[in-house]
Coordinates of C-alpha atoms and ligand atoms in Angstrom, one line a residue:
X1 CA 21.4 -52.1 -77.9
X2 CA 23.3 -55.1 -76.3
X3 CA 25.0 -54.4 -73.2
X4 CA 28.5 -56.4 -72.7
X5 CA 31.1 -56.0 -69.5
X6 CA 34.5 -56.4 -70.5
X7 CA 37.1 -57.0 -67.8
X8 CA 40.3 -57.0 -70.1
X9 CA 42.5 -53.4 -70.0
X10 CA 41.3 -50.7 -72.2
X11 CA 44.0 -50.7 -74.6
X12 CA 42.7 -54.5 -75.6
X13 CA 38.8 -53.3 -76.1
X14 CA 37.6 -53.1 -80.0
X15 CA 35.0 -51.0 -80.7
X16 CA 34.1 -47.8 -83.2
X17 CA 34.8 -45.6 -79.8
X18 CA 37.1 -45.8 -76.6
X19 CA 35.8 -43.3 -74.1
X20 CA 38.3 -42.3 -71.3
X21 CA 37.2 -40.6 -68.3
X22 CA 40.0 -37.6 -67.3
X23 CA 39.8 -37.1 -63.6
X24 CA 41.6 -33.9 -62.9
X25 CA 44.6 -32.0 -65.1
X26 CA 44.6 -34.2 -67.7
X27 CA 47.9 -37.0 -66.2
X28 CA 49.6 -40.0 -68.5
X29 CA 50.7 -42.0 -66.0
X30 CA 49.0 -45.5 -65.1
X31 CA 46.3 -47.1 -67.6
X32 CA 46.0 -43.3 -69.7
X33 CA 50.0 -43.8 -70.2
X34 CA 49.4 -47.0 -71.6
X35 CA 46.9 -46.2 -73.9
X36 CA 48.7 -42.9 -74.5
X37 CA 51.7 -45.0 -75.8
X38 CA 49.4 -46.9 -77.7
X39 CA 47.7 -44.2 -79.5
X40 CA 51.2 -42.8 -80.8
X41 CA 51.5 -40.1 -78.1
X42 CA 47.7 -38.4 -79.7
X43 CA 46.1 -37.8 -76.2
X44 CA 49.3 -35.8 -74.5
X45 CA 49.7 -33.7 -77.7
X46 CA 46.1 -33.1 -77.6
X47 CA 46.6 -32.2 -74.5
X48 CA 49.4 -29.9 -74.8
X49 CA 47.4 -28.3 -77.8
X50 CA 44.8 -27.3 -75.6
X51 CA 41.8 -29.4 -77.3
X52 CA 41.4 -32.4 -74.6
X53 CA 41.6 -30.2 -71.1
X54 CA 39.8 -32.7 -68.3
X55 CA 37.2 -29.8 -68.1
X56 CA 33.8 -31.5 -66.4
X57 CA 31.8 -32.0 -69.8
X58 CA 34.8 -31.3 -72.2
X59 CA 35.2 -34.0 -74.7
X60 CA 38.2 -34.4 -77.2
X61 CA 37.4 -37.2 -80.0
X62 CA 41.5 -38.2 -80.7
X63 CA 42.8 -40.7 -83.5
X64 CA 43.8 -44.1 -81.4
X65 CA 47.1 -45.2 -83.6
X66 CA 47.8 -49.0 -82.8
X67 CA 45.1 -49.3 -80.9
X68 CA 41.9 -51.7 -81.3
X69 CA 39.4 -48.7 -81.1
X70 CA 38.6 -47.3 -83.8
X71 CA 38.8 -43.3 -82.3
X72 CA 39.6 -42.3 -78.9
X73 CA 37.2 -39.7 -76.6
X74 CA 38.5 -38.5 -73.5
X75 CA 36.3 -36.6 -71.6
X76 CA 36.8 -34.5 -68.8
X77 CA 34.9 -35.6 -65.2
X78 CA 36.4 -32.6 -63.6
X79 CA 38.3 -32.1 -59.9
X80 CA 38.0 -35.7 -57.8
X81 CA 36.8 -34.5 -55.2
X82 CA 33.8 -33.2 -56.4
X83 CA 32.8 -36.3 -58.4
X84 CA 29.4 -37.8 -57.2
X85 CA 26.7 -39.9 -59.2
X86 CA 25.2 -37.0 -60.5
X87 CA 28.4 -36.5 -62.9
X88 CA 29.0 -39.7 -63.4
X89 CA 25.5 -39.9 -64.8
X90 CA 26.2 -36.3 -67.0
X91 CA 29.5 -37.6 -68.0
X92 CA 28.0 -40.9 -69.9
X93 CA 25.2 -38.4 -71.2
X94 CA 28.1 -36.4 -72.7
X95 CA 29.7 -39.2 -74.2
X96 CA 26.7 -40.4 -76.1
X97 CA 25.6 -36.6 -77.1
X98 CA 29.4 -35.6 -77.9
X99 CA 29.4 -38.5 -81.4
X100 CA 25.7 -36.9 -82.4
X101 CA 26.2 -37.3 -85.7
X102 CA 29.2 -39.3 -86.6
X103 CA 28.9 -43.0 -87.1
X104 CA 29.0 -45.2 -84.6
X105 CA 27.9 -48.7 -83.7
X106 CA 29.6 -50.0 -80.9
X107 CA 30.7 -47.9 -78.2
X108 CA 32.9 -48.8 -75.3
X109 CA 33.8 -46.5 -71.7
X110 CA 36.5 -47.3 -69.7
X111 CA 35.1 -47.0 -66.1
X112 CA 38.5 -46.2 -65.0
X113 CA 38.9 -45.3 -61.1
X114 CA 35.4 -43.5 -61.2
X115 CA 33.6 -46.2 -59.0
X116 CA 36.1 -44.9 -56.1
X117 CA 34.2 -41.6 -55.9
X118 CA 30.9 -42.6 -55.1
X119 CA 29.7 -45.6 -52.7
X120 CA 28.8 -48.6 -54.5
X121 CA 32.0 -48.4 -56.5
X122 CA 32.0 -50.1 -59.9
X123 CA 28.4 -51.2 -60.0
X124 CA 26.9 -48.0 -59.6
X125 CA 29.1 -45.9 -62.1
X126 CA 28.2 -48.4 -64.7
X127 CA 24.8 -48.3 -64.0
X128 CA 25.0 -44.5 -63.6
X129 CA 26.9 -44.7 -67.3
X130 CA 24.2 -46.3 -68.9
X131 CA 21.5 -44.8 -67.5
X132 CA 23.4 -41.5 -69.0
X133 CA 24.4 -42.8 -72.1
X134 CA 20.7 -44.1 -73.1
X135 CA 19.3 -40.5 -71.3
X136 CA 22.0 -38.9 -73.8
X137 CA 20.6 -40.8 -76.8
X138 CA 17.2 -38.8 -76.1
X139 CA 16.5 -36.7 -79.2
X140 CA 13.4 -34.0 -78.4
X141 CA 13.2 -33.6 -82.9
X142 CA 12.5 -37.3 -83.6
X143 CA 9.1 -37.0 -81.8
X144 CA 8.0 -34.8 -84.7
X145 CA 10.8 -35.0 -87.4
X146 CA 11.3 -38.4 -89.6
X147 CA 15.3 -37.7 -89.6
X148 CA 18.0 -35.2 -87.8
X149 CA 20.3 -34.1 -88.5
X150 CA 23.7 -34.5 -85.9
X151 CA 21.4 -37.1 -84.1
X152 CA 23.1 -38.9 -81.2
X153 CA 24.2 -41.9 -82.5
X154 CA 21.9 -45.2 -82.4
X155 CA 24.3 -47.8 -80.6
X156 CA 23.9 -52.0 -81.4
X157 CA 26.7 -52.0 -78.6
X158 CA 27.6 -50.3 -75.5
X159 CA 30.5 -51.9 -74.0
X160 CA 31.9 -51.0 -70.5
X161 CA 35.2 -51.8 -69.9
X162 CA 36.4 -52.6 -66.5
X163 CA 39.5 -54.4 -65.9
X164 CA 39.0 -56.9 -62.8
X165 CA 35.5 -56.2 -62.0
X166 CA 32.8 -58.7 -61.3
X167 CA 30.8 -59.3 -64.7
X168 CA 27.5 -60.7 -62.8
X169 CA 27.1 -57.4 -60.5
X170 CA 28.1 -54.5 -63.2
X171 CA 25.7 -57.0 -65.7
X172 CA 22.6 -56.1 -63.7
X173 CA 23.6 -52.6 -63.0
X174 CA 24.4 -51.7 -66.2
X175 CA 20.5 -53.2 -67.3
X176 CA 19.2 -51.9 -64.3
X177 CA 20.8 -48.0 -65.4
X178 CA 19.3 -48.7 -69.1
X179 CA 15.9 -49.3 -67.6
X180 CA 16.3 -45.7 -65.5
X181 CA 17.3 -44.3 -68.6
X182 CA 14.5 -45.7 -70.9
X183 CA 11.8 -44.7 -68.1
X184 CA 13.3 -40.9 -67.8
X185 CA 13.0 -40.8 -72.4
X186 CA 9.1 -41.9 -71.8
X187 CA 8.6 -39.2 -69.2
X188 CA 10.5 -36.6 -71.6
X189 CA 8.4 -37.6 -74.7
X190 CA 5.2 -36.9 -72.7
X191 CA 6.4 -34.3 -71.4
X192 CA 7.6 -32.5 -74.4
X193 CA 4.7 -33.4 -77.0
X194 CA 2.8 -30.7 -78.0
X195 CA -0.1 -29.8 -76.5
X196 CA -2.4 -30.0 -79.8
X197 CA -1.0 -33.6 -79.7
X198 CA -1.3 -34.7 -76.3
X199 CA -4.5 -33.4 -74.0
X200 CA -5.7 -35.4 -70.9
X201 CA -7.5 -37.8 -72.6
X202 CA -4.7 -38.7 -74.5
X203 CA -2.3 -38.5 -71.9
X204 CA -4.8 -41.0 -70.1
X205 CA -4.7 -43.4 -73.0
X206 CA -0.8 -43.2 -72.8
X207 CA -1.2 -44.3 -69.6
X208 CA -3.6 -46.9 -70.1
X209 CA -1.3 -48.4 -72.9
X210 CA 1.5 -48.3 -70.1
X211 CA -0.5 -49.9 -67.5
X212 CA -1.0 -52.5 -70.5
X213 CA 2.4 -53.3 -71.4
X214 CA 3.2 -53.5 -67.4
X215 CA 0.6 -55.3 -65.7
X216 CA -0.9 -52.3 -63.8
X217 CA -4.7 -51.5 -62.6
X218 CA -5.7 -48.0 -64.1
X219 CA -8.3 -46.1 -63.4
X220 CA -9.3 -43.1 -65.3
X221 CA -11.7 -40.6 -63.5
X222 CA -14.2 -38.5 -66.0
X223 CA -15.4 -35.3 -65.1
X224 CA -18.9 -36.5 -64.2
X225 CA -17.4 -38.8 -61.6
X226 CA -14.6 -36.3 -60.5
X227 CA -18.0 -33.9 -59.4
X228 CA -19.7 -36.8 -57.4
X229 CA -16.5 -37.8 -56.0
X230 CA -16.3 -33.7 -55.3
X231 CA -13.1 -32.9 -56.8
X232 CA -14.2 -29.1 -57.0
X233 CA -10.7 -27.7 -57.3
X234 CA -9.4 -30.4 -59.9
X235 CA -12.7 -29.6 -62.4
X236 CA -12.6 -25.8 -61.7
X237 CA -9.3 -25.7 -63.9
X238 CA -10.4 -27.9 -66.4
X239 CA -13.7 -25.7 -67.3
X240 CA -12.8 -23.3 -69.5
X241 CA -11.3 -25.9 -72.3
X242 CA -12.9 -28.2 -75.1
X243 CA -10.7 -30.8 -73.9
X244 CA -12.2 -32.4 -70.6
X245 CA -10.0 -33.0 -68.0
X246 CA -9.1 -36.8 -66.5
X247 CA -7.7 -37.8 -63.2
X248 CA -5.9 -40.5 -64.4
X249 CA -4.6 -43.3 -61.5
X250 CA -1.8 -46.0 -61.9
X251 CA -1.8 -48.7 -59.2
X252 CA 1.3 -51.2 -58.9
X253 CA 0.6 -54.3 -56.3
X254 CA -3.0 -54.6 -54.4
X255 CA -5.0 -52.0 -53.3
X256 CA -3.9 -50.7 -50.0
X257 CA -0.9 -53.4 -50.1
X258 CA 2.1 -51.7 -47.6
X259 CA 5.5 -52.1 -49.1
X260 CA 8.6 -53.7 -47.4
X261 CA 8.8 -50.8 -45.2
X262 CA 5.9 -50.6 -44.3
X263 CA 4.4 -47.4 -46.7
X264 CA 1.3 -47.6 -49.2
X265 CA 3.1 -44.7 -51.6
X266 CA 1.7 -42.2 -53.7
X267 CA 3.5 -40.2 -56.4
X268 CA 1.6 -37.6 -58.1
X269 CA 2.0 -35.6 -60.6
X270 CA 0.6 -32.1 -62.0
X271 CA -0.5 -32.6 -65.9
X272 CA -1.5 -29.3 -67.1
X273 CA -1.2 -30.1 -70.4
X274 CA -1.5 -26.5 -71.2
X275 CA -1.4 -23.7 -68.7
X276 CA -2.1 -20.5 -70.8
X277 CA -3.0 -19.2 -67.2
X278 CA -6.7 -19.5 -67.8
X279 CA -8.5 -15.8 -66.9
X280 CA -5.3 -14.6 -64.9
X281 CA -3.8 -15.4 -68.3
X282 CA -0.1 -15.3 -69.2
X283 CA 2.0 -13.1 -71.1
X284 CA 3.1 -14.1 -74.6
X285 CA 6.4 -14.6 -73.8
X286 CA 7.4 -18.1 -73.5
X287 CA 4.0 -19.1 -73.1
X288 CA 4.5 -22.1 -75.9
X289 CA 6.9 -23.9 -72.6
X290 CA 3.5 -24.2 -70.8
X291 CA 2.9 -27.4 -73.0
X292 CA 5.5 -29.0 -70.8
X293 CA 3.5 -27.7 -67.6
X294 CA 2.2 -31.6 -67.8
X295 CA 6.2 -32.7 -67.2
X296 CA 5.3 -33.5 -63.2
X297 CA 2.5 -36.2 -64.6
X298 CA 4.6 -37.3 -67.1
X299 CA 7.6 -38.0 -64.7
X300 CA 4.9 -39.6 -62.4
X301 CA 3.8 -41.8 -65.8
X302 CA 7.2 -43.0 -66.5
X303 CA 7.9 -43.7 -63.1
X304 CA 5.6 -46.3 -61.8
X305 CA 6.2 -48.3 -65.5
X306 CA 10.3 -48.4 -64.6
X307 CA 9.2 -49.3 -60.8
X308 CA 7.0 -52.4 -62.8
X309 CA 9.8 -53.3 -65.1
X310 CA 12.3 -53.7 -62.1
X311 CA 10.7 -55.1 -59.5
X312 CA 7.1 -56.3 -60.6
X313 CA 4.4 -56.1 -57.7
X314 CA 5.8 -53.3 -55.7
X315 CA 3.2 -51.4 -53.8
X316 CA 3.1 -48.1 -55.6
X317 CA 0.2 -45.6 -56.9
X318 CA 0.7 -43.1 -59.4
X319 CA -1.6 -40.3 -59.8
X320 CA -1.7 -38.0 -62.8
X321 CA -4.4 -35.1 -62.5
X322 CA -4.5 -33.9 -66.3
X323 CA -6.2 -31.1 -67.6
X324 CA -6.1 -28.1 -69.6
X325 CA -6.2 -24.4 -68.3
X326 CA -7.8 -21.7 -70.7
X327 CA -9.7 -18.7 -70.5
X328 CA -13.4 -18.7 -72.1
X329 CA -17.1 -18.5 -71.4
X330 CA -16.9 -21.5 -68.7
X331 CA -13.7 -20.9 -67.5
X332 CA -13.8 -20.5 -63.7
X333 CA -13.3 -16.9 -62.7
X334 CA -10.9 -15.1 -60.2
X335 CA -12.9 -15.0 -57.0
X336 CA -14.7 -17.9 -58.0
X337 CA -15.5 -20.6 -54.9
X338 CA -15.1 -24.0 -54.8
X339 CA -14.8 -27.0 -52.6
X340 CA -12.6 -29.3 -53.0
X341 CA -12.6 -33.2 -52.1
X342 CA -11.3 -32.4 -48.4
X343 CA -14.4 -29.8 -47.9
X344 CA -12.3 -26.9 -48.0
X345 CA -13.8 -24.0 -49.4
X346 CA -11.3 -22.7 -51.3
X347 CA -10.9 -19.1 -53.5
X348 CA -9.7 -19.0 -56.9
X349 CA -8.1 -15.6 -56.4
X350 CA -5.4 -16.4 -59.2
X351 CA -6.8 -18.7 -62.4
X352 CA -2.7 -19.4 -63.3
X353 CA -2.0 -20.7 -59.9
X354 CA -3.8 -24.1 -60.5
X355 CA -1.2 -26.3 -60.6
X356 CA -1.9 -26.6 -56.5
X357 CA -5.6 -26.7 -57.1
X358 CA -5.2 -30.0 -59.0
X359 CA -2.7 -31.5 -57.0
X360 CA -4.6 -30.6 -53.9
X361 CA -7.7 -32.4 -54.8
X362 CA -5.3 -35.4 -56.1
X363 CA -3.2 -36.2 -52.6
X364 CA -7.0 -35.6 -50.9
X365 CA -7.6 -38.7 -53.1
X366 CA -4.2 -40.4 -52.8
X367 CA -5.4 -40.7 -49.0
X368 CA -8.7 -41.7 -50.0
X369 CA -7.2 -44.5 -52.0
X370 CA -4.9 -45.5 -48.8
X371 CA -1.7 -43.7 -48.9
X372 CA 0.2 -43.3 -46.4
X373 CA 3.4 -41.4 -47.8
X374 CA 3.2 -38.9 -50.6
X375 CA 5.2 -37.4 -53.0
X376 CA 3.9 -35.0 -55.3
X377 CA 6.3 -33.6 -58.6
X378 CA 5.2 -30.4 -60.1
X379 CA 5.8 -27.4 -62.2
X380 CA 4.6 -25.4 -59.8
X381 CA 5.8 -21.8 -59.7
X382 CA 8.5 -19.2 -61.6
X383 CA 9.5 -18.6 -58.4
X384 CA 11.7 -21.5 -57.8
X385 CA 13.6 -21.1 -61.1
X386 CA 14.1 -17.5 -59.3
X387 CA 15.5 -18.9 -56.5
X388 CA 17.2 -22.0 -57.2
X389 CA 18.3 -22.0 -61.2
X390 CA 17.3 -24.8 -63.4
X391 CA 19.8 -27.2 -61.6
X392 CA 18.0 -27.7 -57.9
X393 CA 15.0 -28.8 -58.0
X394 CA 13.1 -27.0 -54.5
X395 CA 11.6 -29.4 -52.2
X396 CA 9.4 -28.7 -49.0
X397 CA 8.0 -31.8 -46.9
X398 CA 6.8 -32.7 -43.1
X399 CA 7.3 -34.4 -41.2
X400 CA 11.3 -33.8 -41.8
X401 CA 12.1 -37.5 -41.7
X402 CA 10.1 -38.0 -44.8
X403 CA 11.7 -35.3 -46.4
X404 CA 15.1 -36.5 -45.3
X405 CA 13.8 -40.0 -46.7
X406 CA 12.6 -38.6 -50.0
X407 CA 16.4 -36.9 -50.7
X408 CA 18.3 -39.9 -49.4
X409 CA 16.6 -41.5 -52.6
X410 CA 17.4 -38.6 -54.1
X411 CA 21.1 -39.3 -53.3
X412 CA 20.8 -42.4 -54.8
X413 CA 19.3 -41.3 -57.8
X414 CA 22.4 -38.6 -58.1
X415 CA 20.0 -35.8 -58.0
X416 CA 20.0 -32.2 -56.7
X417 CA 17.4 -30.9 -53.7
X418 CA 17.3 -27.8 -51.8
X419 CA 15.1 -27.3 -48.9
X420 CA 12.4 -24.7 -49.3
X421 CA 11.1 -23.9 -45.6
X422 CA 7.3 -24.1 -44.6
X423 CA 6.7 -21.2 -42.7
X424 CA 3.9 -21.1 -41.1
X425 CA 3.3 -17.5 -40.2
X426 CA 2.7 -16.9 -44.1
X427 CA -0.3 -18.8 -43.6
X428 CA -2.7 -15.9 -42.5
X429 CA -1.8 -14.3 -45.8
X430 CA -3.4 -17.2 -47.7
X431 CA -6.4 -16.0 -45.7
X432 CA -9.9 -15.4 -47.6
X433 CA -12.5 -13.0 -46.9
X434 CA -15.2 -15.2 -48.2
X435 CA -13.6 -19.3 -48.1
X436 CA -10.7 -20.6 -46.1
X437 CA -7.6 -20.0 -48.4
X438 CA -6.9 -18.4 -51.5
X439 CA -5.0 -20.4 -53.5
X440 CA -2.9 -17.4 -54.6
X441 CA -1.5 -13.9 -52.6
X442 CA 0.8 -11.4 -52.9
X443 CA 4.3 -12.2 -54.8
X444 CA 6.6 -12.1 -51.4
X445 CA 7.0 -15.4 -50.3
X446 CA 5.3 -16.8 -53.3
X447 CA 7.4 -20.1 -53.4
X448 CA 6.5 -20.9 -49.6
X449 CA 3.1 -20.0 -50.4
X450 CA 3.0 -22.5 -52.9
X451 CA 4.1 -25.2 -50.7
X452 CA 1.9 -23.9 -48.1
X453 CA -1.3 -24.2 -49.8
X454 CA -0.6 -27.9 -50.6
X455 CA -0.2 -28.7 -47.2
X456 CA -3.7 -28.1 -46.3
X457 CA -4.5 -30.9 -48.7
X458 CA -3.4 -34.0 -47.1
X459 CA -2.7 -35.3 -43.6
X460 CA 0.0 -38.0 -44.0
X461 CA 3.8 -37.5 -44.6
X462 CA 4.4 -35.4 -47.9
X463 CA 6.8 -33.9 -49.8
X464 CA 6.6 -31.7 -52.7
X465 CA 9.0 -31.2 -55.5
X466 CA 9.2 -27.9 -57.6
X467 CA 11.0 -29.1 -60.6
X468 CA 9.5 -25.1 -62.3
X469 CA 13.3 -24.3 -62.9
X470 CA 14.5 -27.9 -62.9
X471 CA 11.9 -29.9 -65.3
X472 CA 13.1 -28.8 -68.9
X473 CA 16.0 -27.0 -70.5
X474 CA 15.9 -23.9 -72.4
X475 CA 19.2 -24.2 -73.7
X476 CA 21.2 -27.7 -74.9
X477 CA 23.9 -28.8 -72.8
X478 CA 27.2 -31.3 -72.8
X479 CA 24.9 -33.7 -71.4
X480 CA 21.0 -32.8 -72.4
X481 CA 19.1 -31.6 -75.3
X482 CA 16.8 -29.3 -74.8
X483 CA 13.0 -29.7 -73.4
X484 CA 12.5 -32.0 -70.6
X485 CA 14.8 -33.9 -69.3
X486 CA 13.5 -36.5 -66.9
X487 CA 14.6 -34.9 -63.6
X488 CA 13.0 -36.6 -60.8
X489 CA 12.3 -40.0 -62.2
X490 CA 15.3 -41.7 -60.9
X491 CA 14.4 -40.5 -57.4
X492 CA 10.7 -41.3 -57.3
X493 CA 12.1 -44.9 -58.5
X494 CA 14.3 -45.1 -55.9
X495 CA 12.4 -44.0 -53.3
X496 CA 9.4 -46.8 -54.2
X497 CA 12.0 -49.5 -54.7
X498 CA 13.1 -49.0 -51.2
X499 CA 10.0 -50.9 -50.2
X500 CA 10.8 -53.8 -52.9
X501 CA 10.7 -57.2 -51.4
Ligands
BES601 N1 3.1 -23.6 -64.6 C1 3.3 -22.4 -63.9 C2 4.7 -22.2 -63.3 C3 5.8 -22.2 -64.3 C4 6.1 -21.0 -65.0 C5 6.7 -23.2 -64.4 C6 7.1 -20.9 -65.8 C7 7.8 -23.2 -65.3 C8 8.0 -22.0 -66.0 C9 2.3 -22.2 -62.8 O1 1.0 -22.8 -63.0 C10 2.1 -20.8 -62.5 O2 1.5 -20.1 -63.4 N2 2.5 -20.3 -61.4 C11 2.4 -18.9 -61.0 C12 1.8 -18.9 -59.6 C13 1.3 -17.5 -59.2 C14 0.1 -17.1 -60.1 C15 1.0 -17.6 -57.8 C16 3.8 -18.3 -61.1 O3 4.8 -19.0 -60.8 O4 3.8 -17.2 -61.5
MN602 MN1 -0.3 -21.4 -64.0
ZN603 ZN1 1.0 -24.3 -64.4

């Protein structure tokens, strides 16, 4: 797909599509009257009909008369004062996902005013366009199926159109959004294979081929290794399967190397590339989403790979526990003991809650490896989908100015964070009779809980994102297929690139 500014009016621009953002009640006056005029009066008919209404996500496909374009799609971006990167990022998702199916090649946007709602104007609702146009191209089928049908459309050209602006600056945003959009696909794919398709070691060899293609140092730990290392918690989930488990680290930049501001930064990522719940095993329903229980790694994957394509050499480690919980004759038991890499002696009182057991061991050994600021990405618990829908990702962190550091990136990124609160009074109930926490209790407080635990894993700054309700989609939307859908991966990238040179 080339990428191409245009700084001419929208009326002027030829390509198969013309997308026009409608801020508010749908208005012809200014550049919409023009092309209104231009288009034979088709947008304020359609608009009096009732089929183009400037709802947020609402997308008319009109005939464009005398103009270049070949067909016209306005679609709505909703009140003005509640635009903000995140829609502007949906709205170029919708555009792409609203032609699935019809046939188009070149496909232009009008930018419009929409760069006058969020700071960074022009440059970053282009980049935020493209990075939701490419993330609108993602098709969840075409990993398995040779064609689909309605498919968004596969663009040669995405043209933005933005009369006056300066060509250099929306030039490397726009690239810059297509490499954000590109690295939130690869996390999806991972995310979303199957899990006869994709167990830890082949989720390690994706990430070797990665490391490959970018110039990072991997290192892939075995389970032999893992138990000399004394990973206890990471192996004790990874028992009861056929498929051995791998604790598979990404390194960006020199060991121990601190970025510009000063940080040696871990991301990490929980890859339970099936959680059937092991022992404590699930109910049927919905268990076939646990293949996506792996979408925290994934995310983690993608991440460090979009970090290397935009700013090579940037201090960054990327750690992916992987494994595979099921029950059977060597699966670790409820009640079982184990120590894990910081000596903690910790009881397995719940076999499904080992999403914290992995991570736990993994930001022991993100410190081990130098870290000084973590980040782990995880779906963790049901209970944040309870609390917070599958449009906030839950976040917990200390000290609160890494938290507050983590969600500025996550401002940047145009994503969504909710605080979840670290109480520590909860912390007697994690209390064992036999080690010194449980890794699972009673259901109140659950989500706190969960945070809770993986505090007692590392000692530097940390925050923890719950992206349970957040990670994948049950249903399609305006702007996202189902199945996973990247969330996170702009925010981890903006977060390490703060420390770019
Ligand atoms: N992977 C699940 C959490 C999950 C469930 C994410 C459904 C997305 C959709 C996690 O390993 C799990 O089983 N959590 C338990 C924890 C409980 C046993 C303390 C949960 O949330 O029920
Ligand atoms: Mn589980
Ligand atoms: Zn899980």
């Amino acid at each position: 797909m080339q990428l191409r500014i245009i700084t001419d009016q929208p009326w002027q621009v030829a390509a198969d599509v013309l997308a026009l953002p409608i801020v508010g009640e749908p208005a012809f006056n200014g550049a919409l009257a023009e092309l209104d005029r231009r288009s034979g009066g088709e947008l304020a008919a359609m608009a009096a009909f009732g089929e183009l209404t400037g709802k947020r996500y609402h997308a008319a496909l009109a005939a464009s008369g005398d103009l270049p374009a070949g067909r016209l799609l306005a679609v709505g971006a909703g009140p003005g004062d509640t635009i903000n990167r995140e829609t502007i990022h949906r709205l170029g998702a919708t555009i792409e996902r609203r032609l699935g199916g019809r046939a188009v090649h070149s496909l232009a946007i009008w930018l419009g005013d929409l760069g006058t709602y969020v700071d960074g104007g022009d440059a970053i609702a282009a980049e935020l366009l493209v990075r939701g146009v490419v993330e609108g191209s993602y098709e969840p089928k075409a990993i398995y199926l040779a064609t689909v049908e309605s498919a968004p459309p596969i663009l040669d050209e995405l043209i933005l159109v933005a009369p006056g602006a300066d060509t250099a600056a929306l030039t490397r945003a726009a690239n810059r959004g297509r490499i954000m959009g590109e690295g939130a696909n690869v996390a999806r794919t991972l995310a979303n294979r199957a899990s006869n398709d994709v167990s830890p070691i082949v989720l390690a060899d994706a990430a070797r081929e990665i490391a490959a293609r970018n110039g990072l140092s991997i290192d892939v730990i075995e389970p032999e290794q893992a138990a000399e290392l004394g990973m206890g918690m990471f192996l004790a989930v990874g028992r009861g399967s056929d498929n051995p488990p791998r604790m598979i680290v990404l390194r960006s930049g020199e060991a121990g190397q601190l970025d510009a501001l000063g940080r040696h930064l871990a991301i990490v990522g929980k890859g339970v590339c099936f959680d059937s719940g092991g022992i404590s095993i699930k109910p049927a329903d919905r268990m076939e989403e646990m293949k996506m229980d792996k979408t925290g790694a994934a995310t983690v994957i993608a991440a460090i790979e979009t970090v290397a394509r935009l700013a090579p050499g940037t201090p960054l480690l990327a750690i992916a526990p992987a494994v595979e919980n099921m029950p059977g004759p060597h699966s670790t038991r409820p009640g079982d003991i184990v120590r894990a890499l910081n000596g903690k002696q910790v009881d397995i009182t719940n076999t499904d809650a080992e999403g914290r057991l992995i991570l736990g061991d993994a930001l022991t050994y993100a410190e081990q490896l130098g870290a000084t600021h973590l980040v782990d990405v995880a779906t963790l618990t049901g209970a944040v989908s309870r609390a917070l829908g599958h449009l906030v990702t839950g976040a917990f962190g200390t000290p609160q100015a890494w938290y507050d550091a983590v969600i500025a990136a996550g401002d940047q990124a145009g994503e969504r964070y909710w605080q979840v609160p670290l109480i520590d009074d909860y912390v007697v109930e994690m209390d064992s009779w036999y080690g010194d926490l449980q890794n699972s209790s009673s259901a109140e407080g659950s989500l706190v809980k969960s945070g809770l635990f993986l505090r007692e894993f590392r000692t530097k700054p940390w925050v923890h994102l719950d992206i349970g309700g957040t990670g994948y989609f049950r249903k399609a939307s305006p702007f996202a297929a189902r199945g996973a859908n990247g969330v996170t991966h702009a925010t981890l990238v903006e977060l390490a690139l703060a420390g770019a040179r």
